[in-house]
XYZ file of C-alpha atoms in Angstrom:
786
model
C 33.304 214.921 79.826
C 33.360 214.825 76.047
C 32.588 211.811 73.858
C 36.312 211.446 72.885
C 37.412 211.428 76.509
C 34.841 208.787 77.417
C 36.049 206.578 74.481
C 39.787 206.857 75.324
C 39.069 206.217 79.048
C 36.996 203.145 78.077
C 39.684 201.879 75.988
C 42.327 202.485 78.640
C 40.103 200.615 81.176
C 39.629 197.751 78.899
C 43.297 197.605 77.951
C 44.365 197.710 81.623
C 41.997 194.825 82.470
C 43.461 192.671 79.691
C 46.979 193.551 80.621
C 46.252 192.651 84.392
C 44.335 189.284 83.563
C 46.461 188.403 80.626
C 43.431 186.657 79.025
C 45.178 187.355 75.870
C 48.911 187.936 75.249
C 50.028 191.444 76.279
C 51.453 192.284 73.052
C 48.108 191.404 71.269
C 46.327 193.586 73.758
C 48.764 196.547 72.624
C 48.100 195.924 69.070
C 44.233 195.779 69.604
C 44.595 199.056 71.609
C 46.436 200.547 68.674
C 43.651 199.587 66.509
C 40.889 200.905 68.689
C 42.327 204.302 69.002
C 42.799 204.580 65.189
C 39.352 203.155 64.234
C 37.605 205.395 66.778
C 39.365 208.454 65.175
C 41.123 209.520 68.456
C 44.390 209.457 66.677
C 45.286 209.484 62.926
C 46.251 206.295 61.144
C 49.830 207.608 60.916
C 49.875 208.491 64.654
C 48.669 205.063 65.427
C 51.643 203.479 63.628
C 54.232 205.972 64.766
C 55.161 203.876 67.993
C 57.166 201.544 65.772
C 59.357 204.391 64.567
C 59.513 205.895 67.932
C 62.988 206.659 68.920
C 62.501 205.184 72.461
C 61.339 201.981 70.752
C 64.251 201.915 68.346
C 66.640 202.523 71.212
C 65.078 199.690 73.283
C 65.497 196.972 70.644
C 69.024 198.268 69.721
C 70.148 198.188 73.284
C 68.905 194.615 73.496
C 71.304 193.654 70.575
C 74.190 195.556 72.108
C 73.647 193.694 75.445
C 73.524 190.519 73.525
C 76.855 191.234 72.040
C 78.462 191.804 75.290
C 76.847 188.559 76.561
C 77.951 186.373 73.637
C 81.593 187.677 73.822
C 81.818 186.732 77.512
C 82.102 190.307 79.096
C 79.754 189.595 81.717
C 81.160 186.248 82.579
C 84.607 187.673 83.152
C 83.387 190.530 85.359
C 80.972 188.060 87.171
C 83.581 185.506 88.000
C 86.329 188.008 88.993
C 84.194 189.898 91.368
C 82.618 186.618 92.834
C 86.089 185.347 93.773
C 86.422 188.295 96.065
C 83.136 187.665 97.831
C 84.198 185.304 100.537
C 81.699 183.253 102.506
C 79.793 185.683 104.869
C 76.274 185.976 103.713
C 76.010 189.823 104.080
C 79.187 190.162 102.041
C 78.013 187.798 99.397
C 74.880 189.687 99.027
C 76.549 192.971 98.712
C 78.934 191.630 95.971
C 76.240 189.829 94.195
C 73.974 192.967 94.026
C 76.815 195.387 93.280
C 78.090 193.226 90.271
C 74.664 192.680 88.938
C 73.810 196.308 89.403
C 76.963 197.591 87.469
C 76.398 195.285 84.660
C 72.677 196.194 84.469
C 73.578 199.950 84.072
C 74.819 199.037 80.453
C 73.148 195.710 79.685
C 69.677 194.239 79.629
C 68.739 193.471 83.453
C 66.998 190.230 82.390
C 70.048 189.226 80.436
C 72.303 189.988 83.484
C 70.132 187.985 85.735
C 70.103 184.981 83.265
C 73.846 185.238 83.111
C 74.564 185.465 86.743
C 72.077 182.649 87.664
C 74.638 179.790 87.102
C 77.331 181.688 88.926
C 75.180 182.316 91.862
C 73.809 178.806 92.105
C 77.556 177.570 92.219
C 78.327 180.094 94.894
C 75.234 178.771 96.971
C 76.693 175.071 96.492
C 80.184 175.955 97.321
C 79.263 178.094 100.461
C 76.671 175.398 101.403
C 73.885 178.065 101.424
C 70.256 177.576 99.985
C 69.876 179.435 96.652
C 66.971 181.113 98.036
C 69.238 183.252 100.218
C 71.085 184.635 97.275
C 68.865 184.624 94.096
C 66.370 187.283 95.226
C 69.267 189.787 96.053
C 70.511 188.947 92.564
C 67.061 189.858 90.736
C 66.803 193.019 92.951
C 70.370 194.014 92.214
C 69.755 193.865 88.415
C 66.592 195.995 88.960
C 68.309 198.594 90.864
C 71.352 198.787 88.620
C 68.964 199.533 85.720
C 68.023 202.826 87.476
C 71.478 204.375 87.106
C 71.791 205.068 83.456
C 69.533 206.220 80.525
C 69.763 202.852 78.799
C 69.654 200.832 81.993
C 65.904 200.145 81.705
C 63.170 200.809 79.144
C 61.218 203.355 81.557
C 64.222 205.503 81.537
C 64.443 205.525 77.753
C 60.624 206.161 77.480
C 60.714 209.151 79.834
C 63.746 210.595 77.974
C 61.891 210.459 74.716
C 58.763 211.857 76.136
C 60.525 215.073 77.335
C 62.138 215.443 73.814
C 58.739 214.786 72.210
C 57.234 217.672 74.308
C 60.175 219.993 73.248
C 61.839 219.962 76.704
C 65.399 219.247 77.365
C 65.720 215.440 77.507
C 67.521 213.433 80.127
C 71.185 212.629 79.211
C 72.971 209.387 79.740
C 74.256 210.054 83.303
C 71.262 212.231 84.474
C 69.790 209.167 86.317
C 73.208 208.228 87.863
C 73.259 210.382 91.074
C 69.632 209.463 92.244
C 69.994 205.879 90.776
C 73.186 205.269 92.608
C 71.875 206.498 96.008
C 68.833 204.358 95.494
C 70.825 201.435 94.509
C 73.205 201.868 97.679
C 70.045 202.202 99.976
C 68.650 198.885 98.419
C 71.798 196.946 98.916
C 72.147 198.149 102.487
C 68.541 197.127 103.202
C 69.203 193.613 101.801
C 72.366 193.303 103.761
C 71.156 194.196 107.261
C 67.293 193.718 107.034
C 66.130 191.837 103.945
C 68.354 188.878 104.242
C 66.703 188.094 107.539
C 63.300 187.798 105.663
C 64.639 185.423 102.852
C 63.373 181.857 103.092
C 65.659 178.834 103.616
C 63.854 176.393 101.174
C 66.903 174.282 100.196
C 69.183 172.183 102.265
C 72.896 171.723 101.829
C 73.786 168.102 101.704
C 76.085 165.275 100.404
C 78.151 165.907 97.186
C 76.740 164.771 93.843
C 78.408 164.718 90.616
C 77.794 168.360 90.039
C 77.625 170.041 93.217
C 76.829 169.866 97.000
C 73.159 170.704 97.202
C 70.649 167.948 97.869
C 67.576 168.306 95.554
C 65.864 165.424 97.221
C 64.367 167.328 100.163
C 63.070 170.332 98.087
C 61.526 168.436 95.497
C 60.019 165.808 97.842
C 61.534 163.084 95.615
C 61.380 160.522 98.451
C 57.531 160.642 98.166
C 57.579 159.366 94.688
C 60.733 157.060 94.396
C 60.405 153.491 94.611
C 61.608 150.208 93.077
C 59.651 147.586 90.920
C 60.969 144.293 89.725
C 60.240 142.673 86.542
C 58.965 138.980 87.282
C 60.567 136.063 85.465
C 57.488 135.187 83.438
C 56.442 138.754 82.620
C 55.027 139.519 79.233
C 57.166 142.657 79.383
C 60.451 140.816 78.968
C 62.378 141.805 75.864
C 60.067 144.835 75.282
C 61.628 148.272 75.010
C 60.521 151.011 77.425
C 58.894 152.790 74.425
C 56.800 149.728 73.759
C 55.719 149.342 77.484
C 54.640 152.898 77.746
C 55.052 153.285 81.411
C 55.010 156.995 81.086
C 51.854 157.182 79.220
C 49.892 154.510 81.079
C 51.090 155.006 84.541
C 52.752 158.464 84.589
C 55.916 156.763 85.685
C 59.349 158.014 84.871
C 62.041 155.089 84.757
C 65.271 156.760 85.976
C 67.361 153.664 86.474
C 67.573 150.027 85.569
C 69.745 147.888 88.021
C 70.732 144.442 86.385
C 73.113 142.463 88.710
C 75.731 144.867 90.030
C 75.199 147.365 87.113
C 72.796 150.298 87.067
C 71.794 152.008 83.911
C 70.813 155.501 84.656
C 68.552 157.716 82.448
C 67.665 154.677 80.160
C 66.755 155.430 76.599
C 63.336 154.510 75.229
C 65.036 151.859 73.064
C 66.414 150.112 76.251
C 64.723 146.601 76.672
C 63.625 145.042 79.962
C 64.881 141.635 81.034
C 63.557 139.181 83.686
C 64.616 140.175 87.218
C 65.481 143.937 86.212
C 65.016 146.161 89.175
C 63.652 149.590 87.967
C 64.055 152.755 89.936
C 60.838 154.633 89.227
C 59.393 158.106 90.028
C 55.557 158.302 89.998
C 52.521 157.276 92.188
C 52.532 153.761 93.518
C 48.742 153.859 93.364
C 48.722 154.155 89.528
C 49.414 150.475 89.147
C 46.265 149.605 91.361
C 44.082 151.833 89.104
C 44.985 149.556 86.091
C 42.558 146.982 87.378
C 39.649 149.386 86.513
C 40.474 149.313 82.932
C 39.433 145.531 82.631
C 35.861 146.692 82.967
C 35.904 147.907 79.412
C 34.183 145.263 77.226
C 35.610 144.380 73.886
C 32.706 143.598 71.558
C 33.973 143.279 68.083
C 37.319 142.947 66.372
C 37.747 143.409 62.651
C 35.242 146.124 62.253
C 34.923 147.867 58.939
C 35.711 151.550 58.939
C 32.832 152.318 56.591
C 30.400 151.592 59.486
C 31.846 154.652 61.378
C 33.225 156.980 58.560
C 30.186 157.774 56.491
C 28.478 160.779 55.030
C 30.900 163.830 54.293
C 33.959 162.173 55.613
C 36.574 161.095 53.066
C 39.909 159.375 53.311
C 43.040 160.627 51.537
C 46.724 159.922 51.513
C 49.683 162.477 51.317
C 53.403 162.262 51.039
C 56.140 163.947 52.995
C 58.940 165.120 50.629
C 62.685 165.433 51.663
C 62.256 169.241 52.127
C 59.087 169.073 54.270
C 59.198 171.253 57.333
C 57.243 168.357 59.159
C 60.104 165.903 58.744
C 61.478 164.893 62.209
C 58.358 166.194 64.052
C 55.695 164.042 65.763
C 51.925 164.205 65.331
C 51.577 165.200 68.990
C 54.207 167.842 68.541
C 52.489 169.208 65.409
C 49.205 169.160 67.245
C 48.084 167.559 64.040
C 44.397 166.925 64.958
C 43.771 170.446 66.064
C 45.939 172.154 63.516
C 44.516 170.503 60.376
C 41.104 169.163 61.516
C 42.001 165.667 60.356
C 42.729 162.229 61.849
C 46.064 160.283 60.930
C 44.741 156.639 60.568
C 48.087 155.209 59.646
C 51.632 156.016 58.252
C 53.110 153.983 55.435
C 56.719 153.712 55.541
C 58.814 151.570 53.117
C 55.574 149.833 52.030
C 54.939 148.977 55.690
C 51.825 150.290 57.403
C 52.041 151.434 61.062
C 48.528 151.838 62.547
C 48.918 152.144 66.466
C 51.199 154.265 68.673
C 51.445 156.964 66.118
C 51.220 160.163 68.376
C 54.957 160.194 69.374
C 56.376 158.559 66.020
C 58.918 160.748 64.297
C 57.794 161.495 60.772
C 60.400 160.796 58.026
C 61.070 161.725 54.411
C 58.944 159.380 52.208
C 56.324 158.757 54.796
C 52.676 158.465 53.451
C 50.039 159.674 55.844
C 46.553 158.100 55.674
C 44.183 160.969 56.562
C 40.303 161.045 57.480
C 38.130 163.990 57.632
C 35.981 166.406 55.732
C 36.891 166.940 52.128
C 37.411 170.728 52.488
C 40.022 170.118 55.147
C 41.743 167.460 53.114
C 41.943 169.908 50.221
C 43.370 172.545 52.483
C 46.078 170.324 53.694
C 46.859 169.375 50.003
C 47.624 173.025 49.315
C 49.874 173.266 52.412
C 53.593 173.582 51.905
C 55.381 170.454 53.157
C 52.942 167.900 51.629
C 52.808 166.387 48.102
C 50.993 163.871 46.119
C 47.727 164.145 47.775
C 44.872 161.964 46.530
C 41.610 160.510 47.726
C 41.320 156.844 48.337
C 38.341 154.441 47.828
C 37.501 151.827 50.539
C 38.865 149.027 48.456
C 42.178 150.419 47.914
C 42.300 151.467 51.536
C 41.839 148.126 52.931
C 44.202 146.475 50.383
C 47.055 148.800 51.320
C 46.599 149.526 54.910
C 44.428 146.578 56.234
C 42.822 148.894 58.868
C 40.011 146.336 59.674
C 42.731 144.287 61.342
C 43.471 146.786 63.961
C 39.927 148.149 64.736
C 37.858 146.954 67.617
C 34.627 148.128 69.493
C 34.816 148.640 73.230
C 31.826 149.281 75.263
C 32.041 151.688 78.257
C 30.153 150.180 81.298
C 28.648 152.465 83.912
C 31.295 151.820 86.414
C 34.376 152.066 84.231
C 37.188 154.850 84.404
C 36.053 156.642 81.264
C 32.387 156.931 82.061
C 31.382 160.607 82.719
C 34.690 161.964 81.613
C 35.811 163.671 78.439
C 37.998 161.803 76.044
C 40.893 163.952 77.160
C 40.319 163.349 80.958
C 39.803 159.678 80.420
C 43.395 159.252 79.020
C 41.998 156.409 76.817
C 44.699 157.197 74.123
C 47.511 157.006 76.613
C 46.365 154.011 78.420
C 45.376 151.883 75.312
C 48.171 153.212 72.965
C 45.454 153.818 70.452
C 43.074 156.507 69.245
C 39.378 156.674 69.423
C 38.302 156.996 65.901
C 34.507 157.141 66.462
C 31.889 156.685 69.019
C 28.752 154.562 68.282
C 26.006 156.147 70.406
C 22.460 154.893 70.096
C 23.596 153.133 66.878
C 24.494 156.713 65.471
C 28.091 157.277 64.619
C 30.024 160.236 66.128
C 32.885 160.545 63.907
C 36.249 162.450 64.733
C 35.193 163.142 68.330
C 36.852 166.044 69.991
C 38.956 165.746 73.118
C 36.178 167.644 75.050
C 33.499 165.106 73.998
C 32.009 163.399 77.192
C 31.835 159.634 77.167
C 28.475 158.161 78.316
C 27.842 154.752 79.937
C 26.828 152.516 77.044
C 28.924 154.227 74.462
C 30.663 151.871 71.960
C 34.113 153.133 71.032
C 35.745 152.389 67.785
C 39.488 152.334 68.602
C 42.665 151.237 66.858
C 44.319 148.194 68.366
C 43.828 144.301 69.162
C 42.773 142.605 72.017
C 46.272 141.039 72.467
C 47.837 144.612 72.661
C 45.980 144.957 76.062
C 48.578 142.271 77.457
C 50.887 145.347 78.209
C 48.390 146.424 80.832
C 48.287 142.995 82.369
C 52.047 142.902 82.395
C 52.389 146.186 84.060
C 49.718 145.163 86.753
C 52.098 142.212 87.610
C 55.277 144.269 88.258
C 56.450 143.640 91.845
C 56.654 146.821 93.926
C 59.441 146.574 96.289
C 58.407 148.189 99.689
C 60.731 149.607 102.246
C 63.080 152.477 102.301
C 62.863 154.960 99.378
C 65.775 155.138 96.863
C 68.212 157.945 97.450
C 68.853 159.695 94.018
C 72.117 160.810 95.300
C 73.379 157.351 95.496
C 72.383 156.838 91.989
C 74.340 159.902 90.819
C 77.930 159.061 90.202
C 80.716 158.969 87.631
C 79.568 160.509 84.352
C 75.995 161.270 85.412
C 74.748 164.520 87.095
C 71.704 165.934 88.705
C 71.220 169.677 88.023
C 68.509 172.318 87.504
C 67.597 174.104 84.324
C 65.133 176.863 83.663
C 63.727 178.416 80.503
C 65.813 181.183 79.098
C 64.386 184.780 78.539
C 64.728 184.261 74.825
C 63.027 180.817 74.910
C 60.571 179.691 72.082
C 59.315 176.838 74.225
C 57.073 178.627 76.617
C 53.659 177.036 76.400
C 55.051 173.700 74.894
C 54.991 170.373 76.765
C 57.861 168.020 77.248
C 56.160 165.523 75.158
C 55.466 167.878 72.286
C 59.155 168.893 72.035
C 60.423 165.268 72.421
C 62.478 166.477 75.341
C 63.835 163.022 76.390
C 64.647 161.822 72.897
C 66.071 165.124 71.810
C 68.270 165.921 74.819
C 69.065 162.482 76.330
C 68.118 163.555 79.914
C 65.333 162.617 82.364
C 63.056 165.354 83.808
C 62.650 164.139 87.588
C 60.378 167.021 88.778
C 59.274 170.585 87.997
C 59.126 173.495 90.491
C 56.513 176.062 89.832
C 55.297 178.900 92.003
C 56.420 177.337 95.285
C 55.202 173.654 94.385
C 57.031 170.647 93.242
C 55.382 168.483 90.513
C 56.786 164.996 90.231
C 53.947 163.166 88.023
C 52.632 163.425 84.556
C 55.262 166.107 83.689
C 55.175 165.297 80.039
C 51.971 166.946 79.468
C 52.460 170.112 81.487
C 52.957 173.465 79.485
C 56.384 174.988 80.357
C 56.333 178.481 81.722
C 59.056 181.076 82.441
C 60.168 180.610 85.794
C 59.803 176.827 86.021
C 62.713 174.925 87.287
C 63.401 171.543 85.793
C 65.353 168.881 87.896
C 67.195 166.862 85.445
C 69.202 163.712 85.546
C 71.486 162.505 82.782
C 75.105 162.058 81.486
C 77.266 164.977 82.040
C 77.880 165.328 78.363
C 74.300 165.601 77.720
C 73.801 168.168 80.343
C 76.599 170.357 78.932
C 74.992 170.020 75.509
C 71.729 171.217 76.873
C 73.615 174.178 78.350
C 74.449 175.238 74.800
C 70.820 175.377 73.782
C 69.531 178.895 73.715
C 66.217 177.814 75.013
C 67.546 176.659 78.342
C 69.860 177.858 81.277
C 71.489 175.015 83.041
C 72.013 176.221 86.490
C 75.693 175.078 86.896
C 78.953 176.553 85.660
C 79.862 173.078 84.189
C 77.070 173.542 81.484
C 77.551 177.331 80.767
C 77.031 178.175 77.086
C 80.323 178.734 75.234
C 81.259 182.342 74.385
C 83.293 184.131 71.706
C 86.167 185.384 74.065
C 88.311 186.221 70.940
C 85.541 188.836 70.122
C 85.589 190.390 73.641
C 87.791 193.428 72.940
C 85.781 194.224 69.879
C 82.448 194.264 71.712
C 83.875 196.482 74.543
C 85.326 198.852 72.011
C 82.059 198.961 70.195
C 80.307 199.883 73.392
C 82.650 202.801 74.129
C 82.382 204.093 70.683
C 78.633 204.108 71.042
C 78.417 205.731 74.472
C 81.138 208.328 74.105
C 79.290 210.497 71.409
C 76.047 210.018 73.370
C 77.710 211.246 76.605
C 79.392 214.163 74.731
C 75.893 215.141 73.110
C 77.227 214.815 69.478
C 74.856 211.992 68.472
C 71.179 211.087 69.418
C 71.303 207.840 71.489
C 68.818 206.150 69.096
C 71.271 206.602 66.144
C 74.230 205.642 68.098
C 72.823 202.317 69.503
C 71.448 201.328 66.080
C 74.805 201.739 64.411
C 76.485 199.925 67.385
C 73.957 197.097 67.052
C 74.783 196.780 63.455
C 78.449 196.597 64.025
C 78.093 194.034 66.830
C 76.710 191.803 64.119
C 79.066 192.714 61.170
C 82.091 192.111 63.548
C 80.828 188.606 64.486
C 80.217 189.327 68.137
C 76.867 187.716 67.507
C 74.886 186.234 64.487
C 71.880 187.705 62.964
C 69.795 184.955 64.395
C 71.139 185.600 67.888
C 70.443 189.289 67.425
C 66.816 188.411 66.823
C 66.655 186.202 69.768
C 68.184 188.899 72.081
C 65.355 191.384 71.286
C 62.437 191.098 73.721
C 59.784 191.322 70.938
C 56.896 191.446 73.538
C 58.371 194.510 75.067
C 58.858 196.116 71.662
C 55.099 195.361 70.378
C 53.815 196.288 73.860
C 55.449 199.646 73.964
C 54.810 200.601 70.201
C 51.070 199.406 70.589
C 50.573 201.477 73.859
C 52.226 204.690 72.697
C 49.165 205.724 70.522
C 46.920 205.250 73.599
C 49.180 207.785 75.373
C 48.911 210.151 72.531
C 44.981 209.891 72.657
C 45.039 210.528 76.353
C 47.062 213.738 75.644
C 45.081 214.960 72.577
C 41.710 214.408 73.888
C 42.135 216.154 77.048
C 41.732 212.809 79.157
C 45.154 213.245 80.645
C 44.233 216.775 81.872
C 41.054 215.196 83.495
C 43.043 212.632 85.282
C 45.605 215.262 86.294
C 42.844 217.454 87.748
C 41.762 214.443 89.816
C 45.400 213.811 91.054
C 45.750 217.650 91.910
C 42.605 217.774 93.818
C 43.469 214.549 95.850
C 47.222 215.366 96.674
C 47.519 218.964 95.542
C 46.865 220.434 99.054
C 50.093 218.790 100.330
C 52.088 220.725 97.691
C 54.630 219.460 94.976
C 56.100 216.838 97.467
C 52.514 215.500 98.098
C 52.018 215.246 94.233
C 55.192 213.425 93.780
C 54.399 211.025 96.579
C 50.998 210.328 94.972
C 52.509 209.522 91.625
C 55.260 207.476 92.985
C 52.733 205.535 95.239
C 50.391 205.007 92.335
C 53.172 203.720 90.119
C 54.525 201.338 92.722
C 51.088 199.842 93.143
C 50.402 199.706 89.548
C 53.788 197.764 88.735
C 52.226 194.798 90.535
C 49.680 194.229 87.769
C 50.658 196.316 84.657
C 53.898 195.996 82.659
C 56.391 198.587 83.455
C 56.763 199.859 79.961
C 53.080 200.160 79.341
C 52.647 201.928 82.604
C 55.282 204.678 81.809
C 53.592 205.241 78.499
C 50.315 205.808 80.129
C 51.576 207.876 83.170
C 53.766 210.253 80.927
C 50.895 212.383 79.598
C 49.231 212.503 83.070
C 52.643 213.746 84.670
C 52.921 216.529 81.976
C 49.322 217.702 82.577
C 49.747 217.609 86.359
C 53.162 219.588 86.109
C 51.455 222.095 83.870
C 48.460 222.637 86.091
C 50.544 223.176 89.191
C 53.448 224.938 87.571
C 55.948 222.324 88.304
C 59.003 220.968 86.476
C 58.111 217.673 84.848
C 61.708 216.363 84.881
C 61.606 215.396 88.770
C 58.192 213.802 88.429
C 58.909 211.838 85.248
C 62.262 210.467 86.794
C 60.206 209.553 89.890
C 57.749 207.626 87.849
C 60.431 206.008 85.813
C 62.318 204.792 88.755
C 59.148 203.742 90.565
C 58.130 201.753 87.504
C 61.638 199.988 87.196
C 61.723 199.187 90.880
C 59.294 196.182 90.439
C 60.062 194.156 93.623
C 56.711 193.212 95.076
C 55.536 190.242 92.723
C 57.203 187.538 90.821
C 55.360 188.697 87.789
C 56.062 192.434 87.930
C 59.353 191.884 86.149
C 61.014 189.038 84.283
C 64.117 189.068 86.506
C 61.765 188.179 89.292
C 60.152 185.421 87.398
C 63.459 183.960 86.200
C 64.727 183.265 89.794
C 61.343 181.974 91.186
C 61.856 178.275 90.353
C 65.676 177.971 91.134
C 65.059 179.833 94.493
C 61.869 177.893 95.382
C 60.182 181.137 96.189
C 56.394 181.621 96.920
C 54.383 184.587 95.859
C 54.435 185.725 99.698
C 58.264 185.929 99.626
C 58.392 188.594 97.118
C 55.576 190.707 98.868
C 57.320 190.272 102.179
C 60.830 191.229 101.052
C 60.051 193.411 98.011
C 57.243 195.329 99.862
C 59.565 196.535 102.551
C 62.194 197.273 100.033
C 59.629 199.302 98.090
C 59.065 201.434 101.118
C 62.675 202.049 101.491
C 63.040 203.281 97.937
C 59.908 205.416 98.268
C 61.421 207.147 101.254
C 64.915 207.666 99.470
C 63.166 209.104 96.306
C 61.102 211.485 98.387
C 64.351 212.733 100.117
C 66.868 212.653 97.132
C 64.801 213.574 93.955
C 63.979 217.098 95.068
C 67.635 217.845 95.743
C 68.996 216.842 92.299
C 65.574 217.736 90.358
C 63.723 220.485 92.129
C 60.070 220.264 91.578
C 59.658 224.226 91.388
C 61.209 225.682 88.191
């Protein structure tokens, strides 16, 4: 083994480990891999960057745009709705129609986009036929994956192996070269799901009474009964005439107020500005025990009020003020949404608006044009912020001017942490001091030494003296919450609350979302969209409390309650898919004929062999935008940039495997292991390896790495690479066994209520069926012996 081979195999191993564990984003792993093979001299700098201009990469992003044009003009909607009307009510027939429809559309469209488009349709079918969505959504995802096998543009692995053949100077695959084998595999998959697979599908949703938007009861699946209860506002409560925003039930108790009953009238999905009155009956979602835990917070001892900030902020810390101009990109955002403390390394002590200083409950306050922010931190961080676009008129303040304008000493107090109090032994973040007290810890006096700008991970010790914003009278909110009267007895039925113009629906993040990793609080979900999030379903589990600070992930299902108009508006947001036909995003039907014509004009010269596919699809993508089938912004959103960067970054590693001889070394191992069983044994080994690897490694990256190994193996055994490459491409695209092996699988996990084991049980058997079909069919259409 040469040094170059050792280097490239080391890079390969490290890359695969990072791709499997996802410790860092996959596309970042790919770019680091690109840099590694270039810096070690395994490939030239030009070759390292060639992946971005590779015809396969160009074809993939252009196909995403073409697919987006068909989506935005309603082509898929028309096909889906027409075929679904013919499906009937028998489960086997429904599965056949759903999988066939999804498969046909996936042959020419991005299969993730097809799954996203069909989700609301299939959810409505489940409601109308009184079937759990879990019986139909997995067939939908698998139908999309199987359909992608049938054409050259159906899935990225097909495009990649076609380009790999062309790069080696061999005859490339044509548009319909995948079709004979692909159709047989697709038919076998559909038959399996109709007669065997459907009996293995779970039944995790219960058809029930009608709601405003459908006939499926979400109460059982999300276990809402466990967390729904009533509380009454006493006649002498200090909470009377205070708004829900001022009471902060969500921050302090983790409660979600979903209704206020006042006499005979119930106000559903109340706004943060709605005020409480004596005798109000609140329908609340959360933990009843949270109210009992409030008693422990009285153990915090208030020592001083009116402390001077100079006692805490000394040494290198400075105070400054900055203005938000009209064109600031921060206007309309909140400090929490901006992650201001972590982003700039500074504390916002106050906001001055219209010559009035706001000093408490700042985290979720929307910033406005003309706001002055009072900032505290190291001078170098203050200077960096002053140079940041979006801020103006920065200047440092002395203590005298500070107190004269902001009167901070009026809202500062010192609280001591006793040994048996809730915060003792916890980090600032874990203690939830900011949420419970509605203020921020500006400093910690520990052994008479100030600890300023404490990090969220700072552990609080018994005896610590905390300098916090607020006043003792502000703690009356806690006492008011303690005295709320919990009404014991039967749990409220959410379905009885939903009527008239209110609806209960599920929504998921769209494949093109920009909100993955964000929290509901950070995006101001309740204020922005006007609907309540009752629960979140993730990986087989329902979460009903403290949802506002959970990071959203692809595959999460959100149970939403709100006015039908607001739910329809949410359906128009590109970041979400509302799983009901009533909230489906509007399309440009007047452009439908244009988009279909463009697709025909793109595919015809490719099929005839007149124009290379990567040129045809780029021109077609450009005309999709020029003709108004989709906007430039929509085109950018349609492209799966993760896939583009992943493939472009991993292609140089494939080149390095080939040029260093590492691929030949791996191929020799493959031949020695399965070679004695002949060409079919080699094909079986490559298919089995690819199927196993798809559970952990992204399919596009896997094909890039497998291609040089296939070429070396076929050369050493004197076999035709075409059959082996098609086998690897189809095995990579048939990613059935885990929810993370393909985005289409992830997309349906939340709405279907699936567990990881469901994919392995159904998808594992389907994989064995596809393996058997490929072994029988591929040698007929693509003989291994030249």
